[in-house]
mmCIF file of C-alpha atoms and ligand atoms in Angstrom:
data_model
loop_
_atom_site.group_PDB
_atom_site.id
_atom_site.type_symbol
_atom_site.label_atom_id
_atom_site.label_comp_id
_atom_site.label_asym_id
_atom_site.label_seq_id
_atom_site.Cartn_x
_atom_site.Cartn_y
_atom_site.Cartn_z
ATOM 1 C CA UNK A 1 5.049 -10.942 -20.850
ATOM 2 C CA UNK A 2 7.621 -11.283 -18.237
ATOM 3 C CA UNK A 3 8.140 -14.667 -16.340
ATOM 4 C CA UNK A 4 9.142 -14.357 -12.340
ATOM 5 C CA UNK A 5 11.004 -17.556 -11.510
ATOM 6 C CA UNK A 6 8.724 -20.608 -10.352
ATOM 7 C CA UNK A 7 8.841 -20.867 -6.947
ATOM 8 C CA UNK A 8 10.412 -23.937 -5.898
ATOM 9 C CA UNK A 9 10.260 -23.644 -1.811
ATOM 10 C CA UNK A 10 7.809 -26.390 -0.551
ATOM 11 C CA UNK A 11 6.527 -24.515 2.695
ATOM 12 C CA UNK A 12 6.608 -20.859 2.558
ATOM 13 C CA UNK A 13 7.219 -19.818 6.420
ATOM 14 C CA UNK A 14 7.787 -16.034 5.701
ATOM 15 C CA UNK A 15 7.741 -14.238 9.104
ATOM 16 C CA UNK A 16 6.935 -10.590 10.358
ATOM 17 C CA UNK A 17 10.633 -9.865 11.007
ATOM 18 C CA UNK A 18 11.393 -11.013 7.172
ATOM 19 C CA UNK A 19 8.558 -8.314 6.374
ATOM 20 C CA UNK A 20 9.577 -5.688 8.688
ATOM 21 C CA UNK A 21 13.941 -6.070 7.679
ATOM 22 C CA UNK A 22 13.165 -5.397 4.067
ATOM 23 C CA UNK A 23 10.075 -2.659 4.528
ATOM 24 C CA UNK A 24 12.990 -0.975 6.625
ATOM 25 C CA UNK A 25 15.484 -1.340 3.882
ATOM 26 C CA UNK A 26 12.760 -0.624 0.742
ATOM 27 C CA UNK A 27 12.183 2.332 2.910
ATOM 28 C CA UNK A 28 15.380 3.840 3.618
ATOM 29 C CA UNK A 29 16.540 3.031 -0.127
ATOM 30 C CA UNK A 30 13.260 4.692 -1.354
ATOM 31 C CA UNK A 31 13.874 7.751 1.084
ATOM 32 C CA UNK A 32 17.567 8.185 -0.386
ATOM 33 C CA UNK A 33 15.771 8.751 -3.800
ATOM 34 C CA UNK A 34 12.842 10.926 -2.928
ATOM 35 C CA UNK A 35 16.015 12.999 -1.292
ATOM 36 C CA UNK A 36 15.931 15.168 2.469
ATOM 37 C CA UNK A 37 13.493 18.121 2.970
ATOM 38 C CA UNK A 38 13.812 20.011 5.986
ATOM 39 C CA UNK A 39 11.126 21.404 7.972
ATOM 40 C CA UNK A 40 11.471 25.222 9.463
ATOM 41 C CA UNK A 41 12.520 25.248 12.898
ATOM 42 C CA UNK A 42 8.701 26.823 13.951
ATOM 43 C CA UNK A 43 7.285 24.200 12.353
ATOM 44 C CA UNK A 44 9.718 21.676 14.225
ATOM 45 C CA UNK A 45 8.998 22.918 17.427
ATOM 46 C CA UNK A 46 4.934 23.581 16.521
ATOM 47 C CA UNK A 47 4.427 19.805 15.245
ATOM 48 C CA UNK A 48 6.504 17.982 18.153
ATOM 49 C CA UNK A 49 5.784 20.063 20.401
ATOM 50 C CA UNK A 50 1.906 19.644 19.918
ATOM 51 C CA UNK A 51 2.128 15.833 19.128
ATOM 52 C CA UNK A 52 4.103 15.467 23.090
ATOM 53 C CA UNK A 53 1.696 17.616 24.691
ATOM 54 C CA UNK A 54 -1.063 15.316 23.006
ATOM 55 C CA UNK A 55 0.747 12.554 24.275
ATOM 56 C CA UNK A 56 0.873 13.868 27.798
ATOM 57 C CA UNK A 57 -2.768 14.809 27.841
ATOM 58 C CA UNK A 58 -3.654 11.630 27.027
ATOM 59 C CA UNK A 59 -1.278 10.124 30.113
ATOM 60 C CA UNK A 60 -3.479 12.664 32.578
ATOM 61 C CA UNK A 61 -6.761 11.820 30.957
ATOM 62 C CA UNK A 62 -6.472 8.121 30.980
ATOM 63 C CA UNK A 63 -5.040 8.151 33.947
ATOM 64 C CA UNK A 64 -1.565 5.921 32.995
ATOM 65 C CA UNK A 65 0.311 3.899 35.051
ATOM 66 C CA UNK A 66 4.041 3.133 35.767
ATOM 67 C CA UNK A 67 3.639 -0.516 34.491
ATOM 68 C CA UNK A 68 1.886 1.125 31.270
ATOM 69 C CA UNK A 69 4.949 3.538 30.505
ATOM 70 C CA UNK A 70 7.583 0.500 30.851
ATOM 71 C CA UNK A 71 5.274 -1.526 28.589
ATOM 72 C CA UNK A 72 4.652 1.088 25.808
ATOM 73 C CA UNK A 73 8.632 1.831 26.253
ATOM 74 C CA UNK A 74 9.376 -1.677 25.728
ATOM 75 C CA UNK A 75 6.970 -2.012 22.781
ATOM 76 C CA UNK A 76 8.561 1.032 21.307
ATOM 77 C CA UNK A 77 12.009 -0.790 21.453
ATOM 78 C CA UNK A 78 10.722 -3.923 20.073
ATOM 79 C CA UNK A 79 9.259 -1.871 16.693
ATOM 80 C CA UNK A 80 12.593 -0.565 16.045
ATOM 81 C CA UNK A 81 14.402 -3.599 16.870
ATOM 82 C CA UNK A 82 11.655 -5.865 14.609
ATOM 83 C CA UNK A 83 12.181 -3.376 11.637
ATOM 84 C CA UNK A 84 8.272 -2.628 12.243
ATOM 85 C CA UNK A 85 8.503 0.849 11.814
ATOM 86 C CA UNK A 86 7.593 1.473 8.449
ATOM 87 C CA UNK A 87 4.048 -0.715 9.685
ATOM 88 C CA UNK A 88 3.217 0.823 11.961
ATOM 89 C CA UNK A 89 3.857 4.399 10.134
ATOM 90 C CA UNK A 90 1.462 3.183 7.154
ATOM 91 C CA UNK A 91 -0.889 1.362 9.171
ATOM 92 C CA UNK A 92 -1.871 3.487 11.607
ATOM 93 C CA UNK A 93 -0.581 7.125 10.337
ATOM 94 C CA UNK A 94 0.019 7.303 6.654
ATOM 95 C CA UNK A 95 -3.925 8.171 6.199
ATOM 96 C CA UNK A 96 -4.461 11.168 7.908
ATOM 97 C CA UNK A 97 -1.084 12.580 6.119
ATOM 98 C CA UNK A 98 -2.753 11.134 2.574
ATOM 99 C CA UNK A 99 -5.765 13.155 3.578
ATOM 100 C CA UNK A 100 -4.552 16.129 4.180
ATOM 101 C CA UNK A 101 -2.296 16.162 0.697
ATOM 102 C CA UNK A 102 -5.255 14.886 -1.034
ATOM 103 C CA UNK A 103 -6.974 18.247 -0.226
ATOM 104 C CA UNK A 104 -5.704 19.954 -3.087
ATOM 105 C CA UNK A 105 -5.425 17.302 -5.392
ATOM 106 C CA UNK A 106 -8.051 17.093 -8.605
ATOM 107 C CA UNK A 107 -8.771 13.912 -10.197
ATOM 108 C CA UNK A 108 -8.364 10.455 -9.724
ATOM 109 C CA UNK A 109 -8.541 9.767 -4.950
ATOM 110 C CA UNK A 110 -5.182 9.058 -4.095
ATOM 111 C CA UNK A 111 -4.561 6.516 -1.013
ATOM 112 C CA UNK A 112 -1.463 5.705 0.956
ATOM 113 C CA UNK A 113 1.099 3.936 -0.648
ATOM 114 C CA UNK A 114 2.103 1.164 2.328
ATOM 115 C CA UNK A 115 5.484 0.228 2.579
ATOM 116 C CA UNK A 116 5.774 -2.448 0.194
ATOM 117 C CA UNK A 117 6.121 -0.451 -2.866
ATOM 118 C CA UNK A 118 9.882 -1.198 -4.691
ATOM 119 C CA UNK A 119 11.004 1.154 -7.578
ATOM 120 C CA UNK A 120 12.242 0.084 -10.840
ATOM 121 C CA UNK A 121 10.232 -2.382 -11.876
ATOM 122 C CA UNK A 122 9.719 -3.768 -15.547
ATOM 123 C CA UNK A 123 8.133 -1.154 -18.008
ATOM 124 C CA UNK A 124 5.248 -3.581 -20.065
ATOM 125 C CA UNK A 125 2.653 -2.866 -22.590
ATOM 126 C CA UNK A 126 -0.006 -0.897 -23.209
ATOM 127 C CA UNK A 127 -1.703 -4.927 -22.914
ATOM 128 C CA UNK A 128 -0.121 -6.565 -20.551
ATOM 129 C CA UNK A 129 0.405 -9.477 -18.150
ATOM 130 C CA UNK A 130 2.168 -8.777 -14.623
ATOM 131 C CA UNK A 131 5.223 -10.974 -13.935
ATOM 132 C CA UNK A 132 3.869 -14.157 -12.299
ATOM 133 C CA UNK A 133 4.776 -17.690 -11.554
ATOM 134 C CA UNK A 134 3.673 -20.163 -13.858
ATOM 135 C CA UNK A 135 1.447 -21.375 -11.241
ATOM 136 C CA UNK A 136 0.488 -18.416 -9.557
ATOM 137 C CA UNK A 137 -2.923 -18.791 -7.941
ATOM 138 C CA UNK A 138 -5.871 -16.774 -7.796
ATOM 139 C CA UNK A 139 -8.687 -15.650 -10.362
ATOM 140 C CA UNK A 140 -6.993 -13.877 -13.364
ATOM 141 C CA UNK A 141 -8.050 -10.650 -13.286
ATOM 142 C CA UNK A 142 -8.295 -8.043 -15.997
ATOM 143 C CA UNK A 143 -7.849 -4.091 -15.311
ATOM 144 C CA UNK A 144 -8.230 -2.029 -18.053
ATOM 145 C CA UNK A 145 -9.077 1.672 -18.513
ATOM 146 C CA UNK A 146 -7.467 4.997 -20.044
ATOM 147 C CA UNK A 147 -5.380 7.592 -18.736
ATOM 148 C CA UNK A 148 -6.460 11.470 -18.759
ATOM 149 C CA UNK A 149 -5.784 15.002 -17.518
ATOM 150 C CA UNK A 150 -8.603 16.046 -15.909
ATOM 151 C CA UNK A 151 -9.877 18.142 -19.267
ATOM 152 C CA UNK A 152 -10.214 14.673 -20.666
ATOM 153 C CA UNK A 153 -7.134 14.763 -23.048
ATOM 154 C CA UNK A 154 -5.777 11.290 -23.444
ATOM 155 C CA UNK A 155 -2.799 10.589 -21.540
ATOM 156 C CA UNK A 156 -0.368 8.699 -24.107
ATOM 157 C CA UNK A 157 2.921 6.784 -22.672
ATOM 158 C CA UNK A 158 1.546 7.494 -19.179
ATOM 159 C CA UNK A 159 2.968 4.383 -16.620
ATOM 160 C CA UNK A 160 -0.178 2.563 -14.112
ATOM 161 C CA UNK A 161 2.612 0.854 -11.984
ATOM 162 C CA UNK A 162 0.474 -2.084 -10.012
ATOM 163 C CA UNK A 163 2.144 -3.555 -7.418
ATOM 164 C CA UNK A 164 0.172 -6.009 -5.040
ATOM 165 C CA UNK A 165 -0.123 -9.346 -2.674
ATOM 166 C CA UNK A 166 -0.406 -12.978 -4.050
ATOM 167 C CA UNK A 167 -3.096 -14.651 -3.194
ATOM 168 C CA UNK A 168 -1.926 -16.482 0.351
ATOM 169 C CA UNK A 169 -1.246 -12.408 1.193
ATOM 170 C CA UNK A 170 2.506 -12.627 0.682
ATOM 171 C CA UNK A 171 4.368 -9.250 -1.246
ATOM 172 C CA UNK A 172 7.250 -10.031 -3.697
ATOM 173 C CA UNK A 173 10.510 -8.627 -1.902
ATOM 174 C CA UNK A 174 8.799 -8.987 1.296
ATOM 175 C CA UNK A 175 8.721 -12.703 1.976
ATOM 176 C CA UNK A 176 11.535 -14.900 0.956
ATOM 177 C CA UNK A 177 9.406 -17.181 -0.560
ATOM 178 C CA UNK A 178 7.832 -15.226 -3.610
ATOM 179 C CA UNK A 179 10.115 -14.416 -6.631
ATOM 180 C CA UNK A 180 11.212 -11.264 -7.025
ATOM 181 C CA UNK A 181 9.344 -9.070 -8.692
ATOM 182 C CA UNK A 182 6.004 -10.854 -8.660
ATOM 183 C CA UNK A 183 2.692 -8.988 -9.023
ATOM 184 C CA UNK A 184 4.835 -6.213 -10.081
ATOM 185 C CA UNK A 185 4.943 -3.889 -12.771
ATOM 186 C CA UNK A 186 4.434 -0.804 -15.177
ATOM 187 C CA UNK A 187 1.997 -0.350 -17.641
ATOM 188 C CA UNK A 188 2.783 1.847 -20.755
ATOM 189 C CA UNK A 189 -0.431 3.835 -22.112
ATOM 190 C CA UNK A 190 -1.141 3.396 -25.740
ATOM 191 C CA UNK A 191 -1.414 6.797 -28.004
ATOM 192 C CA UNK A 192 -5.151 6.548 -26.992
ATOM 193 C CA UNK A 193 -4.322 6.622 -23.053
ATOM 194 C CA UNK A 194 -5.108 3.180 -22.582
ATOM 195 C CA UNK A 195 -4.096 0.164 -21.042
ATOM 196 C CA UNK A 196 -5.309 -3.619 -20.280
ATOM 197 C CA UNK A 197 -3.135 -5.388 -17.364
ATOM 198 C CA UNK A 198 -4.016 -9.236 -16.639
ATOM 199 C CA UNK A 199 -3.178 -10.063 -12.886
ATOM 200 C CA UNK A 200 -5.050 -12.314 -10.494
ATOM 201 C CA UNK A 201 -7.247 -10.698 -7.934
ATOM 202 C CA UNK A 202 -6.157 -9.980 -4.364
ATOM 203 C CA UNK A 203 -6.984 -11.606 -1.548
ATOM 204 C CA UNK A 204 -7.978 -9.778 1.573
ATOM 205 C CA UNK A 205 -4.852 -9.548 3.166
ATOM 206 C CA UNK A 206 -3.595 -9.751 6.882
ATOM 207 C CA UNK A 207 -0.637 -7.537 7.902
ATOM 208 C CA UNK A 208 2.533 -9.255 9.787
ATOM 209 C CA UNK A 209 1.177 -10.129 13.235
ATOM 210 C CA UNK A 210 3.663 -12.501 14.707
ATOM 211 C CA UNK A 211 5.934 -9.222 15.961
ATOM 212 C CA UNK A 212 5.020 -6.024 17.550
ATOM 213 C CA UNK A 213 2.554 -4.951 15.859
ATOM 214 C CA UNK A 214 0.700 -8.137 16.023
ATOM 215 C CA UNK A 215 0.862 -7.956 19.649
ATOM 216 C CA UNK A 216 -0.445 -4.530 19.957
ATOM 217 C CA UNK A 217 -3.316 -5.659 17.735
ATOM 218 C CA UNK A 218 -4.583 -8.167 19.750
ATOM 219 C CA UNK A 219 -3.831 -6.922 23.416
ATOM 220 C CA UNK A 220 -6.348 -3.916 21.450
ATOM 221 C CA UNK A 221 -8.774 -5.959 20.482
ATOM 222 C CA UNK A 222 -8.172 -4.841 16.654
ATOM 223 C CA UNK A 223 -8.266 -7.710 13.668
ATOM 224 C CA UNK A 224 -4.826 -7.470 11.902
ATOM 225 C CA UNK A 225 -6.891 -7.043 7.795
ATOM 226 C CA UNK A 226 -6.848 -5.229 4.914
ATOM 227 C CA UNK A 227 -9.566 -5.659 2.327
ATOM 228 C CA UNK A 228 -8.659 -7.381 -0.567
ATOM 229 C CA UNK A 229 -6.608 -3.925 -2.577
ATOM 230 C CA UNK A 230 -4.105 -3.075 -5.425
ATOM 231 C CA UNK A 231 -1.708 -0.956 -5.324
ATOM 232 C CA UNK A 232 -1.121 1.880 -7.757
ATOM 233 C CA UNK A 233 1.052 4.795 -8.663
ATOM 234 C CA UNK A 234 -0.213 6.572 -12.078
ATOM 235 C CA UNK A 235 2.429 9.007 -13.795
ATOM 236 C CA UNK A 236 2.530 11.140 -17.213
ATOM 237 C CA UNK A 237 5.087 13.908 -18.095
ATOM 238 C CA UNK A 238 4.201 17.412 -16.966
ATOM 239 C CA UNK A 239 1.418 15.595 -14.490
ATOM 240 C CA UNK A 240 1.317 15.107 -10.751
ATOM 241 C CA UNK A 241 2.005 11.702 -9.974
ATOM 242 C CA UNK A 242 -1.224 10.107 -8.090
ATOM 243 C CA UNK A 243 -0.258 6.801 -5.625
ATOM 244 C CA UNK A 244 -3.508 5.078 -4.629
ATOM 245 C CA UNK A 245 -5.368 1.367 -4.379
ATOM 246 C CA UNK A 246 -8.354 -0.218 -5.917
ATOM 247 C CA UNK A 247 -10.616 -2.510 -3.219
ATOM 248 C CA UNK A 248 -12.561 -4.964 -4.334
ATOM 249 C CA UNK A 249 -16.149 -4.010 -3.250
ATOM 250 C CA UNK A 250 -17.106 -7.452 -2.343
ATOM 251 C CA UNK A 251 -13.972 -8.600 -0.311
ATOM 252 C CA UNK A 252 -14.194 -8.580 3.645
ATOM 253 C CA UNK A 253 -12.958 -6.095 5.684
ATOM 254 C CA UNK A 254 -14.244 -3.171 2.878
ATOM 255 C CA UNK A 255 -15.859 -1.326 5.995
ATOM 256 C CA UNK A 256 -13.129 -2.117 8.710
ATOM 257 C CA UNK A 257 -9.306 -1.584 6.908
ATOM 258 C CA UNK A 258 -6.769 -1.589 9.863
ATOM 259 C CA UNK A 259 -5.132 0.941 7.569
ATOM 260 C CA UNK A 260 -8.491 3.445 7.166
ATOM 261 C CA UNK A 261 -7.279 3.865 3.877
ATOM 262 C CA UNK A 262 -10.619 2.933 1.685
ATOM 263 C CA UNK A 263 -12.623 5.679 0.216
ATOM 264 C CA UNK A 264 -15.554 5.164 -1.562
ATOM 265 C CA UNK A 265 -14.363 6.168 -4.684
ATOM 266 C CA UNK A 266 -11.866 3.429 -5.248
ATOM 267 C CA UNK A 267 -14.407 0.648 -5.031
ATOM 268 C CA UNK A 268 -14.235 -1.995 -7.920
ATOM 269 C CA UNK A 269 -16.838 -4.457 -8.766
ATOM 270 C CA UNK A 270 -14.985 -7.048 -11.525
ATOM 271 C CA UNK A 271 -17.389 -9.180 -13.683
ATOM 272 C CA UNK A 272 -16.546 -12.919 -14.886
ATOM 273 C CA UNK A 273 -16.613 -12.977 -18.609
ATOM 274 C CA UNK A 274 -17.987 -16.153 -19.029
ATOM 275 C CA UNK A 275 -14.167 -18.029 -18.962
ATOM 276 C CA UNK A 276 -13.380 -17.528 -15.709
ATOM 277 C CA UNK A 277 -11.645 -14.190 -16.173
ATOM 278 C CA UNK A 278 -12.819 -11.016 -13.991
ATOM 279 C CA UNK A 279 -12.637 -8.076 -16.040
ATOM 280 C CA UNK A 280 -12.388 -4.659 -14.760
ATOM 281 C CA UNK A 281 -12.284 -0.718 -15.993
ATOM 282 C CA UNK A 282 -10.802 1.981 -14.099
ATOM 283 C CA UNK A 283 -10.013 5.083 -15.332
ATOM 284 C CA UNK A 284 -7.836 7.589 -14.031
ATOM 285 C CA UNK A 285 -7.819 11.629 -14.275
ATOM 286 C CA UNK A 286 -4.127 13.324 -14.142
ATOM 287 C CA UNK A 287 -3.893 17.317 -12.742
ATOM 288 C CA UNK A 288 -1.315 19.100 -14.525
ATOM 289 C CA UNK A 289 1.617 19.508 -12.430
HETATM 290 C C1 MBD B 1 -0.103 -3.438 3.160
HETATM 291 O O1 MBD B 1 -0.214 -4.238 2.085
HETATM 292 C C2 MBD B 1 -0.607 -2.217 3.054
HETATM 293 O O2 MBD B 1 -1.195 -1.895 1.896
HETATM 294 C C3 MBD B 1 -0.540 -1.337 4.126
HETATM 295 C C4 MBD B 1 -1.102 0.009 4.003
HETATM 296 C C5 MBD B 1 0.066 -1.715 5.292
HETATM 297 C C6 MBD B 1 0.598 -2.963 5.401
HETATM 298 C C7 MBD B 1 0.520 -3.826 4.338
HETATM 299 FE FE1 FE B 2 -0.992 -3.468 0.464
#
């Protein structure tokens, strides 16, 4: 087991513009290392040029005003400026793009990956305990299951990276008052496939709503939650990678994600073994690349 370092801060005050800095800097670090692909110049012009003359459509159909162009210009600026970007993207966008890649995927539902995800985190054991603080609160949660190709071969050495929120809400690497590296980590399948991680469960969980985003939200009318989710990314040589999240089927918000990234496939139900422990099995099903 891996120890993060106890937190020692007194009053966590993490803000949305600590959130939105480092989901701009995760994301232009992760970006470097998925590396550039262009797009054809038709399919430039095709994709733009449809997504302006949506936006136009929308200006004659709703009828928009002056006022309402200097206020959505100004709340464009303020995204960039707040580092919201990557938010908004994953919020709002990410799950129509998941949907349409998840088309011709097999096995296991994908879901979008949010912009909280960091590379490079600790490789564990086939039984294993995330990196927490000695105190970290929350039920402990078990998630256990086995990894497979789709023809139902055991997946041996395969990684389940987990990566997900404390239980105030708060990402490791994301707010300055979690430890690096908290609720973070990579599984390594035994030769049978399988693996048993020991986290705590999630809490439903509210994105940053002091900044832009926030104030978009609520001029909308929209609540700013998540239901309570984990993230994962499953990989094994020669396989496609699958990035997704498990929701807890009892948390709020299961039927109103202000991401609309819940499907009903990724539903878990964890039962208390009689010790306070919730205990969990998920299996997932690798194509071959
Ligand atoms: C999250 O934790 C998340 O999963 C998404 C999609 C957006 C913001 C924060
Ligand atoms: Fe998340």
């Amino acid at each position: 087991m891996t120890t993060a370092q106890d937190n020692q801060s007194p009053a966590p005050s993490p803000t949305a513009a600590d959130s939105g800095a480092s989901a701009t800097v995760a994301f232009k670090q992760n970006a470097a290392r998925r590396g550039v692909v262009a797009s054809s110049q038709e399919r430039v012009a095709g994709i733009v040029g449809d997504i302006l003359s949506a936006v136009r459509d929308v200006i004659r159909s709703h009828d928009v005003t002056y006022p309402e162009y200097q206020a959505t210009k100004a709340w464009l600026m303020a995204v960039g400026e707040g580092g919201e970007w990557p938010l908004v993207m994953d919020v709002f966008i990410e799950h129509a793009v998941e949907d349409q890649v998840s088309q011709s995927q097999n096995g296991t539902k994908g879901s979008i990956e949010g912009p909280y995800y960091l590379p490079d985190q600790p490789k564990l054991g086939a039984t294993c305990t995330l990196p927490m603080r000695a105190d970290e609160k929350g039920t402990p949660l078990v998630l256990s299951g086995q990894v497979r190709d789709i023809d139902g071969t055991p997946l041996a050495a395969s990684e389940v990276e987990i990566w997900q929120a404390d239980d105030d809400g708060y990402y490791s690497g994301f707010a300055p008052h979690v430890p690096d590296g908290n609720l973070r980590g990579v599984a390594v399948t035994d030769a049978d496939g399988h693996f048993a991680i020991s986290t705590i469960q999630p809490a439903p969980y509210q994105i940053p709503h002091e900044g832009p985003t926030g104030r978009l939200l609520e001029a909308a009318g929209w609540h700013p939650w998540r239901p309570a989710h984990l993230h994962l990314m499953v990989r094994a040589d020669g396989h496609r990678t699958i990035t997704t999240q498990l929701y807890l089927a009892t948390s709020a918000y299961v039927d109103s994600d202000v991401a609309s990234a819940t499907k009903p496939e990724l539903f878990i139900e964890p039962v208390d073994d009689g010790t306070g422990v919730a205990r969990v099995t998920y299996d997932f099903e690798l194509e071959k690349a």
